[in-house]
């Protein structure tokens, strides 16, 4: 059930028995020579929608642009300042809280968002405390990074081993191939996609990872793999966050 | 051409001969008993993509949640504070400007966004001036409210006359029916959907417009009408903003 | 009745039977070779004071500097960032609301302020909603752009036709001549004051409108015209906003 | 010479040989049973204009609402948050600096503004440093609190002794009587106008000073005294800040 | 009693009979060729702790970096923007207020902090008022600048006369020598340490005061003097703020 | 070498051959019935100073109050909003960068700070990019959470096993006992210190962990253990971040 495809009376009925909502967040950033710039929101959105369907939970609007400063040396990348992302998520969650939503599960497709989203949760809690606007039952926010979940990591290892890498990975590319099979891109990949796992700013990132990949080989990706990653991620999210989505 | 379905080398090539990008902005807000909560982004996105295709212009990520304070008495509505929307759009545009984009056309589906988007353009220009970061050629931002364009207004009048109303209108509902034909909702409509055209805050809005419509009769909408609205809007946007999109 | 020329016990008495206040807002910006830099606040202030007198409504302090980024290539122009103007107006209105004022009519003399003032109203409403500080009766804010009102536009057309133009217009200059008859300036005017109606940033504005006028011929202005514009604007404001000022 | 009554070419000529500007700042706050709510801006404006005339210095737009939290228990008082005042003054000064103004003299009529104005100066300097936008010659900002200047204090002591008090003082009321002789108010004054000189928040202020005065007896004020205070303040400002205004 | 060396049950017991807390604030800035960069927080901390001991008042965490823009031309100096310092102090005080602290005494070691700290107090009061979160008894904040207190000034005059100067003074250096006797630095001092008492921005400061001192001769300082300054300051703070610390 | 105990000429000399600085960050929050409220800054400061000594690296001022919203139900706890912490750290780092510091190692004693500090790093990088103020060599920021380092975790496991817990742990308490042996507190501990590892807001935290501990048994701590933790942490930090501190 997507909030965007619902009417307000339908949401009103939903809120008579449920209080959870799922928010997908991604990024708009380079994903190597063959990865789609929208990879992170495409993957998060697909997984979020599937989790919503399995658990009868409403899925709210996505956040398509995240914190991607380190990719800004690559054309087409966009970034929010962390401070903007914090205020954006605050407005999303405060709006939902006003209607009675109490469990907000953010399904995230981009590592660069983790700090800002986590900071946003505490910004929200603290603003509510300072304003004397804490609710009963309390608002609860959880972050789920689908690509870091143990079962997903196991599948990454099984399918790609070390060639999974850290950015523009075959696993995330595979999911986009599964969702957008007509948009599978082919381009030459530098055989040495960087071996570092650390970097500082946007210039340093491009120096270390000239074509945008961090040690990954996205040529391994297939749409079929993508389907498996979606299924694996969804199953694990349902297992780990199912109670939360049910208000437990 | 969608930014999210492109790779960074593709954007790099685009920027060798084009500098324009289209950004759709909508809202997440009630649209009466039968209108989808995502109506404004669905319509803006559909029109933006079609304009992008006709003019070979890149379409960037949408902004699905806008300034919808006045709808907050209806479950499922979400709003950004104007100050958040200004910072959000600033980050979008500043990111794009860094890559060499110089013409940003915001295609907007929601009247409540007009003030904040316009304010954001001047916030951006002023920040660039203050920082001594003006570009050559200059960054230019334009706002296009598809639902207010003369040809669209003429079609609204032709098809629905006064029953078009001001919110949850048959024209916008028709576009969503065209895009999502499986999500056509049916619900009883109060025969007196409010006659006022003004309101102050969110409580006042619901008092004046109890089921969310502002003088509209969305039961008139059909998917076929929706297609006509998209075509009409796109043609007029191409006519009016085509030169801008070509950097003229 | 001017707030600045009143005492607090006088305001206390006023609030026993009235809840309205008028706030003039202008700008500090070039108005062509002969127009005063303070034109927009001078006109708004004069009209606001006259409306106040006719309707027995308190007139609060003006906002003399507005959003005038696009005039910054002309010496003496000043601008607020939109974000600053939003916070400024928020503080004005929140202060007044705390005393029981409930209707705030902003009389505006500058087109560049419209977006920011409108955004500010929603920022205010939304802050009150988020803080659980909505009042009964509700706070209501209205914006009146005197120079765009139909009767004023008719008089502009009658007196000046197309030579009214869009900035540094004879109508606004006339009002300043009426208010400050000793400050009528004479200077050569470029016979081609620009014909565009659009522009982007401050540099673009000066390129299109080299002496600051937008298609206007302020040499047509007379103090007598100015008096007519004030009277016309005041009459129409009283007609359109009189009920609002009376709390209806 | 008032900026608001000048044209941009006049300012352009001024800037060929002068770089100074005077900005008056006041407050919109209760001044006891007989003092005008606009007292602080009326006095600052009058003195600023006279200093401008004596020194051929341009006088810019005033700031009529200042930091007056502690007066908010009295109807009609308005306040900016300090953070808003800092941003407001930042925008004023940054605008002027862009045109080549280099000496900004803020003539202040309200003690409550001192901290925020001083903080704003450093916010401005620091923003310029951080942005690498320091100018040559450097921007310089000075604050002048006319009511605290030694010669003014001597006259306060001479005319009123201890009955000068600390707020709603006869000296400032006298200046408003001189400027607005038709607005001299008469009202009963509590014979015990508070003797404290300290207070914390707005509630505490009203408890300590029930009618708004802080130990003052404004019934001593006369328009003739007001003229003397203006002349005294102006002479001292010229003596102390004259070099600064001349760019020395 | 230091908050940092207490447990929460100890604080809970303290709050059953006391409501006061002391916060030291300093700066991280150059103090001439021989003064420690941490001078201002070292002095404030030492005095605050001694006041705390004498009056059985809890001493909270210090603020080691203050507003020191004007020292930024000297290596090692650090500064907060005034706007940051306001928000920082707001969060400190709001946190304490939530537990029932009602009297906050800020003991300050740096003149450059005065404006921002004072502005912060009003920002706090105004935020509480706007949010409807005023407490009973009210929150009260006081600022004490130890180095400006009359008895301290008398001792400065007695010991050093004019050679006390205005920055990197022997009195503050003496206190650091008393606290850190192993860190007494010796370096050549320019015999002409500047005679101005005013300055504008960071560049101007260094031009006027090339080695960082403002007319001072810190070579006069001794640890024994430092002890006397601490004792003098503490005695006067107890005398002047003792009632406040006891909630009177 | 502590910045606070250095003079500006000493820092100037340091910067001729080194560019690194260490910043300790902690928190002011409850640490169970026996843990000091300043535990996190005490531990971070001690470890930072030792790392500074071993590597001849300058240690800057600490941040004693961090993000501790979840502890606000316990008296004495203080918190910054994440947005404040981001701006605070931005000002710290921007100040240091202006002097030529290029490597900033933040040694952190509190898990609740991780998100905000990480967000701050990207806020800083992004502000520099937007302002066109990137440096050569680039500014680099790294975060080190001493209590999560593998060797520290191994020692926690070796000494305490599961009784280490997650908050108010014996390991951090031990370090404070080592640093402040006279401040070892004894108090009854609830035998069931909570078993959950998750929580949402401040109220939820206290419900789950009534005396403030998260599954820990701080009664196991000894000063001798504390010394081992400091040595272990320091050794590992030197091993892992030594190159960074040397600008490699």
Coordinates of C-alpha atoms in Angstrom, one line a residue, chain D residues 126 129, chain E residues 27-30 37 64-69 71-72 74-80 110, chain F residues 3-4 21 23 60-61 88-89 91-96 99 101:
Chain D
X126 CA 33.6 35.9 10.7
X129 CA 36.7 35.6 6.8
Chain E
X27 CA 38.1 31.0 24.8
X28 CA 40.9 29.3 22.8
X29 CA 42.9 32.2 21.6
X30 CA 46.3 33.7 21.5
X37 CA 46.1 29.8 24.4
X64 CA 36.4 26.1 26.2
X65 CA 36.0 27.7 22.7
X66 CA 34.3 31.1 22.6
X67 CA 33.9 34.1 20.2
X68 CA 37.4 35.0 19.3
X69 CA 37.2 36.1 15.6
X71 CA 42.4 36.7 17.2
X72 CA 42.2 34.5 14.1
X74 CA 47.4 34.2 15.3
X75 CA 48.0 30.4 15.0
X76 CA 46.1 28.2 17.3
X77 CA 43.2 30.6 17.9
X78 CA 39.8 29.1 17.5
X79 CA 36.4 30.8 17.3
X80 CA 32.7 30.1 17.3
X110 CA 36.8 36.5 27.9
Chain F
X3 CA 46.9 23.6 22.6
X4 CA 45.5 25.2 25.8
X21 CA 45.6 17.9 15.8
X23 CA 40.2 16.7 19.4
X60 CA 43.0 20.7 21.1
X61 CA 40.1 21.7 23.3
X88 CA 30.0 23.4 16.8
X89 CA 32.4 21.0 15.3
X91 CA 33.5 26.0 13.8
X92 CA 36.2 24.1 15.6
X93 CA 37.5 22.5 12.4
X94 CA 37.1 25.6 10.2
X95 CA 39.1 27.6 12.7
X96 CA 41.9 25.0 12.7
X99 CA 45.8 28.0 10.4
X101 CA 45.9 22.1 10.2

